[in-house]
């Protein structure tokens, strides 16, 4: 591949699981105050950053929630966000942050499954017109000066594909058209007359999730490049005629943002979130598309790469990565900045970090070189920085700010990380003795020490724990709930001159955690030195502290001991219109139909427990073994237990949540009563979002479940008001057990907060007269703790 000319690219990520790349084209100084939408538009700024500079925050203002990156034109900032119960489109004065006007985009798009409220799509500006898309699918044209509505188009399941996290494709203005990725049969890409909103053409068949088209020139022909879930196409802007197409994925795909990036006049990069694909596009009488390389240099993240002087920049997980645009080969990696967004402007990269700092560093193929940073917010989020008029404009889920680039200000950069636990405990004292030795003597001392170590990780009585990795590698990092629920990884320390990597933690002596190790920036895997692992949502190692409760019932009973039986039957839900295989545990001596469709059985009558996330409860929680011990050993009364798997995310806290509750109460329970003699008292339970589903079912269908158990309970914004109303209105109050701990779900900027977690649930239920039992688990929310 020919090395591309210097290009300026900016990138945005409008939502969890969404990603956008923003390309800056060449422009003159007059364009410095414009940023007209997704990819910056045709008039993006160039040659705007001085050789040395500092950053100063000029103004900040409150702003509602939303993942949409703002746009900028002639002193007007255009943003979409949540205001009360609705989403709005608004214009602010770029000099002061004062609001000029706002226009409703309809009902608020409520966050769910870890996402926050608000719009996702980046508004597009063209002259005195704004084009904006709401999360619910309202495409609106408005007057930039007055805020008056000009025309609208509404999307739904009838005329588009509906992404799980809401509509997010950004409008792109091409000549006299507004081009949208819509999804559907013969309408994957649709163009509208920008003056009237009338449809001009539609083409292509495919689903669409979180992509946005671009305008590019290949083979000497200007065209729209549109990436849908399985295809990339080059289209003639005039009539939508397909110039060329190439299939990039096959089969059923998980929802990802697949975004095109022009590398040069022959090459295109498509980021698939799990990998990146480089294509060579040859035009002429016959278009030829050739795959040049595929690379996982940029994977496990939602930030597509950008390109500058033949080097691609992006993230691998949370690791900043530089790679060759010609080959995809990794050039360098760094943990110096963590951010789910990335902007390239004038030979520099800008990131609004997770910690709320705007960080500027060189777009260098050699290494990470930081130029300046400033604290803007308490925390950052997915919307990326835009630039115009000597300023960066940034937002998170609560505020909008202007940051000056000041050549007179002293640049501030980050201090090197200082780990306060680097020399923790007795093991830390050993590390100090090794580091005091000449480097040539250290390896022998490490070998001697570990020859006497019989178990890893090394755990001390005071709760200090030390994860260890030994090997001839360059880098080792830790992942997992051991680090909390913010999705960050943490690098291990290497003792110079040795093969020893370690990281120390001060943990609760009763805690149970899980973690994984990523070696040389590879995929996280269980710790090879730790014999204890768990296969739950992921395959991870288990770290158990000295005073942790140990459940000796997780293993199968001894041969000859009384045991229940685990059956499987398939059930169709009329409410949800889907099938699922439900596992049912029946106690020793059970004499019912056994799940084989026999005639209705008579007494005895058994109590029933329904478990959501049921297959995980068996496979990771070994709950069937626990039941074998408790019931078979006479410590619990005989019962029937149904382990119900989840078919879709939205069954627990989304669009199908009410339907799932109805399925459990009115379809599954009657089936179990008929075929498994489960006509006694009934209880329901589940961890995390399955706990939310369990409590919702009991409250929404009173009189069926007299007892509810939840673990690591949390509420999203979408759930909070519903549950408050249900709890306050309940006349039939089930008895509730809440298993919680200090490290349960408290995810910043994701719609999940402490006031909507287990502690708040206990307080609310108690205040409304429910009988509540609170259990405490000192580990983190994971199957390692849930199965205790």
PDB file of C-alpha atoms in Angstrom, residues 357-474:
ATOM      1  CA  UNK A 357      -9.011  15.700  31.481  1.00  0.00           C
ATOM      2  CA  UNK A 358      -8.540  16.992  27.945  1.00  0.00           C
ATOM      3  CA  UNK A 359      -5.189  15.520  26.911  1.00  0.00           C
ATOM      4  CA  UNK A 360      -3.233  16.571  23.797  1.00  0.00           C
ATOM      5  CA  UNK A 361      -0.284  14.550  22.481  1.00  0.00           C
ATOM      6  CA  UNK A 362       1.690  14.223  19.275  1.00  0.00           C
ATOM      7  CA  UNK A 363       0.446  11.994  16.450  1.00  0.00           C
ATOM      8  CA  UNK A 364       3.867  10.361  16.245  1.00  0.00           C
ATOM      9  CA  UNK A 365       4.763   6.970  14.800  1.00  0.00           C
ATOM     10  CA  UNK A 366       7.708   6.756  17.227  1.00  0.00           C
ATOM     11  CA  UNK A 367       6.137   6.944  20.705  1.00  0.00           C
ATOM     12  CA  UNK A 368       3.660   8.692  22.998  1.00  0.00           C
ATOM     13  CA  UNK A 369       4.715  12.333  23.498  1.00  0.00           C
ATOM     14  CA  UNK A 370       2.317  14.383  25.598  1.00  0.00           C
ATOM     15  CA  UNK A 371       1.999  18.118  24.886  1.00  0.00           C
ATOM     16  CA  UNK A 372      -0.645  19.447  27.309  1.00  0.00           C
ATOM     17  CA  UNK A 373      -3.583  18.540  29.516  1.00  0.00           C
ATOM     18  CA  UNK A 374      -6.179  20.254  31.658  1.00  0.00           C
ATOM     19  CA  UNK A 375      -8.886  19.091  34.044  1.00  0.00           C
ATOM     20  CA  UNK A 376     -12.245  19.998  32.494  1.00  0.00           C
ATOM     21  CA  UNK A 377     -14.867  17.789  34.166  1.00  0.00           C
ATOM     22  CA  UNK A 378     -15.000  15.386  37.066  1.00  0.00           C
ATOM     23  CA  UNK A 379     -15.179  12.581  34.495  1.00  0.00           C
ATOM     24  CA  UNK A 380     -15.197  12.119  30.750  1.00  0.00           C
ATOM     25  CA  UNK A 381     -17.338  10.104  28.405  1.00  0.00           C
ATOM     26  CA  UNK A 382     -17.877   9.068  24.787  1.00  0.00           C
ATOM     27  CA  UNK A 383     -18.496  12.377  22.951  1.00  0.00           C
ATOM     28  CA  UNK A 384     -15.222  13.555  21.444  1.00  0.00           C
ATOM     29  CA  UNK A 385     -13.654  16.996  21.318  1.00  0.00           C
ATOM     30  CA  UNK A 386     -14.297  19.301  18.367  1.00  0.00           C
ATOM     31  CA  UNK A 387     -12.128  22.262  17.411  1.00  0.00           C
ATOM     32  CA  UNK A 388     -12.796  25.738  16.045  1.00  0.00           C
ATOM     33  CA  UNK A 389     -11.647  29.311  16.520  1.00  0.00           C
ATOM     34  CA  UNK A 390      -8.654  28.395  18.676  1.00  0.00           C
ATOM     35  CA  UNK A 391     -10.716  26.325  21.083  1.00  0.00           C
ATOM     36  CA  UNK A 392     -11.633  22.749  21.806  1.00  0.00           C
ATOM     37  CA  UNK A 393     -15.261  22.180  22.748  1.00  0.00           C
ATOM     38  CA  UNK A 394     -15.980  19.104  24.854  1.00  0.00           C
ATOM     39  CA  UNK A 395     -18.937  17.588  26.668  1.00  0.00           C
ATOM     40  CA  UNK A 396     -19.735  14.689  28.948  1.00  0.00           C
ATOM     41  CA  UNK A 397     -23.102  13.479  30.240  1.00  0.00           C
ATOM     42  CA  UNK A 398     -23.646  16.577  32.377  1.00  0.00           C
ATOM     43  CA  UNK A 399     -21.727  19.587  31.016  1.00  0.00           C
ATOM     44  CA  UNK A 400     -20.463  21.416  27.930  1.00  0.00           C
ATOM     45  CA  UNK A 401     -17.158  23.354  28.027  1.00  0.00           C
ATOM     46  CA  UNK A 402     -14.842  25.495  25.929  1.00  0.00           C
ATOM     47  CA  UNK A 403     -11.076  25.004  26.327  1.00  0.00           C
ATOM     48  CA  UNK A 404      -8.659  27.611  24.970  1.00  0.00           C
ATOM     49  CA  UNK A 405      -5.417  26.707  23.227  1.00  0.00           C
ATOM     50  CA  UNK A 406      -3.113  29.320  24.755  1.00  0.00           C
ATOM     51  CA  UNK A 407       0.415  29.762  23.392  1.00  0.00           C
ATOM     52  CA  UNK A 408       1.257  31.951  26.403  1.00  0.00           C
ATOM     53  CA  UNK A 409       0.184  29.366  28.986  1.00  0.00           C
ATOM     54  CA  UNK A 410       2.686  26.883  30.382  1.00  0.00           C
ATOM     55  CA  UNK A 411       1.874  23.361  29.160  1.00  0.00           C
ATOM     56  CA  UNK A 412       1.013  20.867  31.889  1.00  0.00           C
ATOM     57  CA  UNK A 413       1.560  17.147  31.433  1.00  0.00           C
ATOM     58  CA  UNK A 414       0.819  14.124  33.600  1.00  0.00           C
ATOM     59  CA  UNK A 415       3.171  12.928  36.285  1.00  0.00           C
ATOM     60  CA  UNK A 416       4.405   9.344  36.073  1.00  0.00           C
ATOM     61  CA  UNK A 417       2.114   6.862  37.819  1.00  0.00           C
ATOM     62  CA  UNK A 418       3.013   6.203  41.426  1.00  0.00           C
ATOM     63  CA  UNK A 419       1.459   3.014  42.759  1.00  0.00           C
ATOM     64  CA  UNK A 420       0.928   3.434  46.524  1.00  0.00           C
ATOM     65  CA  UNK A 421       0.659  -0.362  46.911  1.00  0.00           C
ATOM     66  CA  UNK A 422       3.836  -1.175  45.004  1.00  0.00           C
ATOM     67  CA  UNK A 423       5.621  -2.433  48.132  1.00  0.00           C
ATOM     68  CA  UNK A 424       2.643  -3.757  50.062  1.00  0.00           C
ATOM     69  CA  UNK A 425       3.004  -6.376  52.800  1.00  0.00           C
ATOM     70  CA  UNK A 426       5.695  -8.996  53.258  1.00  0.00           C
ATOM     71  CA  UNK A 427       5.822  -9.631  49.530  1.00  0.00           C
ATOM     72  CA  UNK A 428       6.398  -5.927  48.934  1.00  0.00           C
ATOM     73  CA  UNK A 429       9.321  -6.051  51.360  1.00  0.00           C
ATOM     74  CA  UNK A 430      10.776  -8.909  49.304  1.00  0.00           C
ATOM     75  CA  UNK A 431      10.434  -6.820  46.133  1.00  0.00           C
ATOM     76  CA  UNK A 432      12.396  -4.027  47.799  1.00  0.00           C
ATOM     77  CA  UNK A 433      15.241  -6.423  48.614  1.00  0.00           C
ATOM     78  CA  UNK A 434      15.339  -7.553  44.977  1.00  0.00           C
ATOM     79  CA  UNK A 435      15.321  -3.994  43.624  1.00  0.00           C
ATOM     80  CA  UNK A 436      18.225  -3.142  45.957  1.00  0.00           C
ATOM     81  CA  UNK A 437      20.411  -5.781  44.271  1.00  0.00           C
ATOM     82  CA  UNK A 438      22.534  -5.169  41.184  1.00  0.00           C
ATOM     83  CA  UNK A 439      20.419  -6.005  38.149  1.00  0.00           C
ATOM     84  CA  UNK A 440      22.593  -8.978  37.236  1.00  0.00           C
ATOM     85  CA  UNK A 441      21.804 -10.668  40.574  1.00  0.00           C
ATOM     86  CA  UNK A 442      18.054 -10.165  40.648  1.00  0.00           C
ATOM     87  CA  UNK A 443      16.860 -13.128  38.593  1.00  0.00           C
ATOM     88  CA  UNK A 444      18.620 -15.642  40.835  1.00  0.00           C
ATOM     89  CA  UNK A 445      17.022 -14.080  43.921  1.00  0.00           C
ATOM     90  CA  UNK A 446      13.566 -14.250  42.291  1.00  0.00           C
ATOM     91  CA  UNK A 447      14.091 -17.896  41.292  1.00  0.00           C
ATOM     92  CA  UNK A 448      15.137 -18.778  44.834  1.00  0.00           C
ATOM     93  CA  UNK A 449      12.115 -17.076  46.393  1.00  0.00           C
ATOM     94  CA  UNK A 450       9.538 -18.670  44.107  1.00  0.00           C
ATOM     95  CA  UNK A 451      11.059 -22.125  44.488  1.00  0.00           C
ATOM     96  CA  UNK A 452       9.516 -22.074  47.972  1.00  0.00           C
ATOM     97  CA  UNK A 453       6.131 -20.601  46.951  1.00  0.00           C
ATOM     98  CA  UNK A 454       3.461 -23.276  46.858  1.00  0.00           C
ATOM     99  CA  UNK A 455       0.377 -21.253  45.899  1.00  0.00           C
ATOM    100  CA  UNK A 456      -0.324 -18.237  43.722  1.00  0.00           C
ATOM    101  CA  UNK A 457      -1.613 -15.600  43.842  1.00  0.00           C
ATOM    102  CA  UNK A 458       0.179 -14.762  47.065  1.00  0.00           C
ATOM    103  CA  UNK A 459      -2.385 -13.781  49.703  1.00  0.00           C
ATOM    104  CA  UNK A 460      -1.478 -12.446  53.146  1.00  0.00           C
ATOM    105  CA  UNK A 461      -3.556 -12.566  56.332  1.00  0.00           C
ATOM    106  CA  UNK A 462      -4.207  -8.804  56.351  1.00  0.00           C
ATOM    107  CA  UNK A 463      -5.984  -8.913  52.987  1.00  0.00           C
ATOM    108  CA  UNK A 464      -3.022  -7.909  50.841  1.00  0.00           C
ATOM    109  CA  UNK A 465      -3.018  -9.940  47.622  1.00  0.00           C
ATOM    110  CA  UNK A 466      -0.282 -10.126  45.004  1.00  0.00           C
ATOM    111  CA  UNK A 467      -0.937 -11.297  41.451  1.00  0.00           C
ATOM    112  CA  UNK A 468       2.136 -12.849  39.839  1.00  0.00           C
ATOM    113  CA  UNK A 469       3.191 -13.571  36.276  1.00  0.00           C
ATOM    114  CA  UNK A 470       6.557 -14.909  35.205  1.00  0.00           C
ATOM    115  CA  UNK A 471       7.718 -15.088  31.609  1.00  0.00           C
ATOM    116  CA  UNK A 472       9.834 -13.591  28.850  1.00  0.00           C
ATOM    117  CA  UNK A 473       7.187 -11.108  27.687  1.00  0.00           C
ATOM    118  CA  UNK A 474       6.992  -7.346  27.280  1.00  0.00           C
TER     119      UNK A 474
END
